[in-house]
Amino acid sequence: MLETPDEITRLQHLLDGSAAGAGPHLRGIITDERRMSAEQVCRVLQGMRLLVLATVTADGRPLAGPVDGYFLHGSFWFSSGRDSVRMRHLAARPAVSATHLPGEELAVTVHGRAELFDMRDPVGSELRQAMLDHYVPTQGPEFETWLDELDALGARIVAEKMFTFHATG
């Protein structure tokens, strides 16, 4: 886990505030027993986690698709080509939602805005390393060459709300 005690505290405040502001329907599904703590979230979301990421088109329609997500320092991070539709959407309209849903026993959903950065910038170094840690063992050192040659942007989701669900035994 890369999270500092302060980052875990901030994440716990976000989780608690999001749950407190949820509507009655969501609170009926995500009961206190089914919520995850910040520490649990950080442990469960280690490594690459597939996300369904939703952006907003120029005419206000949602557009969702998969991205490789990494939970670093209490936030989801991802990357894509600078010329990808999703990054063009986020550059113009940074509102974003993402969900990690590996099965019906676990869900983590975040709503907020995306902060974009060039993958060559120092701010992206931990995301780059997380990607290398995940893909070099399966794809070989060629992955690093490909990543370095890619004109990519990274993004960190600055969460305004985050909801967790963990099915209890």
Short mmCIF file of C-alpha atoms in Angstrom, two decimals:
data_model
loop_
_atom_site.label_atom_id
_atom_site.label_comp_id
_atom_site.label_asym_id
_atom_site.label_seq_id
_atom_site.Cartn_x
_atom_site.Cartn_y
_atom_site.Cartn_z
CA MET A 1 0.00 0.00 0.00
CA LEU A 2 1.30 3.44 -0.95
CA GLU A 3 -1.22 5.35 1.13
CA THR A 4 0.04 7.48 4.01
CA PRO A 5 -1.96 7.74 7.24
CA ASP A 6 -3.20 11.19 6.12
CA GLU A 7 -4.36 9.78 2.77
CA ILE A 8 -6.21 6.96 4.52
CA THR A 9 -7.88 9.47 6.85
CA ARG A 10 -8.93 11.65 3.88
CA LEU A 11 -10.29 8.58 2.08
CA GLN A 12 -12.25 7.52 5.17
CA HIS A 13 -13.80 11.01 5.42
CA LEU A 14 -14.75 10.80 1.73
CA LEU A 15 -16.32 7.35 2.19
CA ASP A 16 -18.21 8.43 5.32
CA GLY A 17 -19.44 11.67 3.75
CA SER A 18 -20.54 9.90 0.58
CA ALA A 19 -22.48 7.29 2.54
CA ALA A 20 -24.12 9.95 4.72
CA GLY A 21 -25.27 11.84 1.62
CA ALA A 22 -26.61 8.80 -0.24
CA GLY A 23 -30.30 8.47 -0.92
CA PRO A 24 -32.52 5.97 0.90
CA HIS A 25 -32.42 3.42 -1.93
CA LEU A 26 -28.62 3.27 -2.00
CA ARG A 27 -28.40 3.26 1.81
CA GLY A 28 -30.79 0.29 1.81
CA ILE A 29 -28.38 -1.65 -0.41
CA ILE A 30 -25.06 -0.42 0.93
CA THR A 31 -25.72 -0.85 4.63
CA ASP A 32 -23.01 -0.09 7.18
CA GLU A 33 -22.16 -3.80 7.32
CA ARG A 34 -21.56 -3.83 3.55
CA ARG A 35 -19.40 -0.71 3.41
CA MET A 36 -15.63 -0.99 3.32
CA SER A 37 -13.22 1.07 5.39
CA ALA A 38 -10.51 3.14 3.74
CA GLU A 39 -7.89 0.58 4.79
CA GLN A 40 -9.94 -2.26 3.31
CA VAL A 41 -10.33 -0.34 0.04
CA CYS A 42 -6.58 0.26 -0.17
CA ARG A 43 -5.83 -3.43 0.46
CA VAL A 44 -8.43 -4.76 -2.00
CA LEU A 45 -7.52 -2.39 -4.83
CA GLN A 46 -3.82 -3.23 -5.06
CA GLY A 47 -2.46 -3.72 -8.57
CA MET A 48 -4.33 -3.21 -11.81
CA ARG A 49 -8.11 -3.14 -11.48
CA LEU A 50 -10.37 -2.89 -14.49
CA LEU A 51 -12.65 0.12 -14.34
CA VAL A 52 -15.64 1.12 -16.40
CA LEU A 53 -15.01 4.82 -16.93
CA ALA A 54 -17.76 7.22 -18.00
CA THR A 55 -17.05 10.56 -19.62
CA VAL A 56 -19.44 13.17 -21.05
CA THR A 57 -19.79 13.98 -24.75
CA ALA A 58 -20.12 17.54 -26.05
CA ASP A 59 -23.90 17.11 -26.26
CA GLY A 60 -24.16 15.78 -22.71
CA ARG A 61 -24.42 12.04 -23.37
CA PRO A 62 -22.48 9.59 -21.20
CA LEU A 63 -19.86 7.43 -22.87
CA ALA A 64 -18.50 4.47 -20.89
CA GLY A 65 -15.64 2.10 -21.59
CA PRO A 66 -12.98 0.03 -19.87
CA VAL A 67 -9.63 1.31 -18.60
CA ASP A 68 -6.82 -0.22 -16.58
CA GLY A 69 -7.13 1.48 -13.23
CA TYR A 70 -4.59 1.71 -10.42
CA PHE A 71 -5.50 2.82 -6.90
CA LEU A 72 -2.58 4.93 -5.72
CA HIS A 73 -2.52 7.25 -2.70
CA GLY A 74 -6.27 6.89 -2.18
CA SER A 75 -7.30 7.74 -5.76
CA PHE A 76 -7.91 5.93 -9.03
CA TRP A 77 -5.37 6.64 -11.78
CA PHE A 78 -5.41 5.53 -15.44
CA SER A 79 -3.91 6.44 -18.80
CA SER A 80 -4.83 6.48 -22.45
CA GLY A 81 -3.57 7.88 -25.72
CA ARG A 82 -3.60 11.66 -25.94
CA ASP A 83 -5.79 11.43 -29.05
CA SER A 84 -8.29 8.95 -27.55
CA VAL A 85 -11.94 9.96 -27.40
CA ARG A 86 -12.02 9.60 -23.59
CA MET A 87 -9.01 11.90 -23.07
CA ARG A 88 -10.41 14.48 -25.48
CA HIS A 89 -13.69 14.38 -23.52
CA LEU A 90 -11.87 14.78 -20.20
CA ALA A 91 -9.73 17.66 -21.50
CA ALA A 92 -12.90 19.54 -22.44
CA ARG A 93 -15.19 18.27 -19.66
CA PRO A 94 -13.37 16.72 -16.69
CA ALA A 95 -16.48 15.23 -15.03
CA VAL A 96 -15.97 11.48 -14.69
CA SER A 97 -17.41 8.41 -13.01
CA ALA A 98 -15.74 5.03 -12.68
CA THR A 99 -16.71 1.67 -11.23
CA HIS A 100 -14.63 -1.37 -10.35
CA LEU A 101 -17.04 -4.31 -10.41
CA PRO A 102 -15.27 -7.67 -10.53
CA GLY A 103 -18.45 -9.51 -9.51
CA GLU A 104 -21.56 -9.10 -7.43
CA GLU A 105 -19.59 -9.42 -4.18
CA LEU A 106 -17.60 -6.18 -4.60
CA ALA A 107 -18.15 -2.75 -6.09
CA VAL A 108 -16.25 0.52 -5.79
CA THR A 109 -17.72 3.55 -7.55
CA VAL A 110 -16.22 7.03 -7.70
CA HIS A 111 -17.63 10.29 -9.06
CA GLY A 112 -15.50 13.39 -9.52
CA ARG A 113 -13.25 15.09 -12.01
CA ALA A 114 -10.17 13.99 -13.87
CA GLU A 115 -6.86 15.80 -13.56
CA LEU A 116 -4.83 15.11 -16.71
CA PHE A 117 -1.05 15.05 -17.00
CA ASP A 118 1.55 13.99 -19.53
CA MET A 119 2.79 10.49 -18.70
CA ARG A 120 6.37 11.81 -19.01
CA ASP A 121 5.78 14.28 -16.17
CA PRO A 122 7.12 13.32 -12.73
CA VAL A 123 3.54 13.26 -11.36
CA GLY A 124 2.97 10.15 -13.47
CA SER A 125 5.98 8.21 -12.22
CA GLU A 126 4.08 5.99 -9.77
CA LEU A 127 1.36 5.25 -12.34
CA ARG A 128 4.05 4.36 -14.88
CA GLN A 129 5.75 2.06 -12.36
CA ALA A 130 2.44 0.40 -11.46
CA MET A 131 1.80 -0.24 -15.15
CA LEU A 132 5.29 -1.70 -15.60
CA ASP A 133 4.87 -3.90 -12.51
CA HIS A 134 1.66 -5.29 -13.96
CA TYR A 135 2.51 -5.70 -17.66
CA VAL A 136 6.25 -6.39 -17.96
CA PRO A 137 5.94 -9.86 -16.31
CA THR A 138 3.30 -10.93 -18.85
CA GLN A 139 4.24 -8.91 -21.95
CA GLY A 140 7.99 -8.62 -21.53
CA PRO A 141 10.31 -5.61 -21.65
CA GLU A 142 8.73 -4.58 -24.95
CA PHE A 143 5.87 -3.14 -22.92
CA GLU A 144 8.16 -0.49 -21.42
CA THR A 145 9.40 0.50 -24.87
CA TRP A 146 5.82 0.69 -26.15
CA LEU A 147 4.75 2.78 -23.14
CA ASP A 148 7.65 5.20 -23.57
CA GLU A 149 6.89 5.67 -27.27
CA LEU A 150 3.15 6.15 -26.71
CA ASP A 151 1.89 9.72 -26.70
CA ALA A 152 -0.11 9.13 -23.53
CA LEU A 153 -1.88 11.18 -20.95
CA GLY A 154 -2.43 10.02 -17.42
CA ALA A 155 -5.35 10.96 -15.23
CA ARG A 156 -6.09 10.98 -11.54
CA ILE A 157 -9.70 10.97 -10.48
CA VAL A 158 -10.25 13.61 -7.82
CA ALA A 159 -13.17 12.03 -6.03
CA GLU A 160 -16.14 14.03 -4.87
CA LYS A 161 -18.05 10.88 -3.87
CA MET A 162 -17.01 7.27 -3.43
CA PHE A 163 -19.21 4.31 -2.61
CA THR A 164 -18.08 0.81 -1.69
CA PHE A 165 -20.01 -2.43 -1.45
CA HIS A 166 -18.69 -5.69 -0.10
CA ALA A 167 -21.06 -8.64 0.25
CA THR A 168 -21.08 -10.08 3.71
CA GLY A 169 -20.98 -13.83 4.28
#
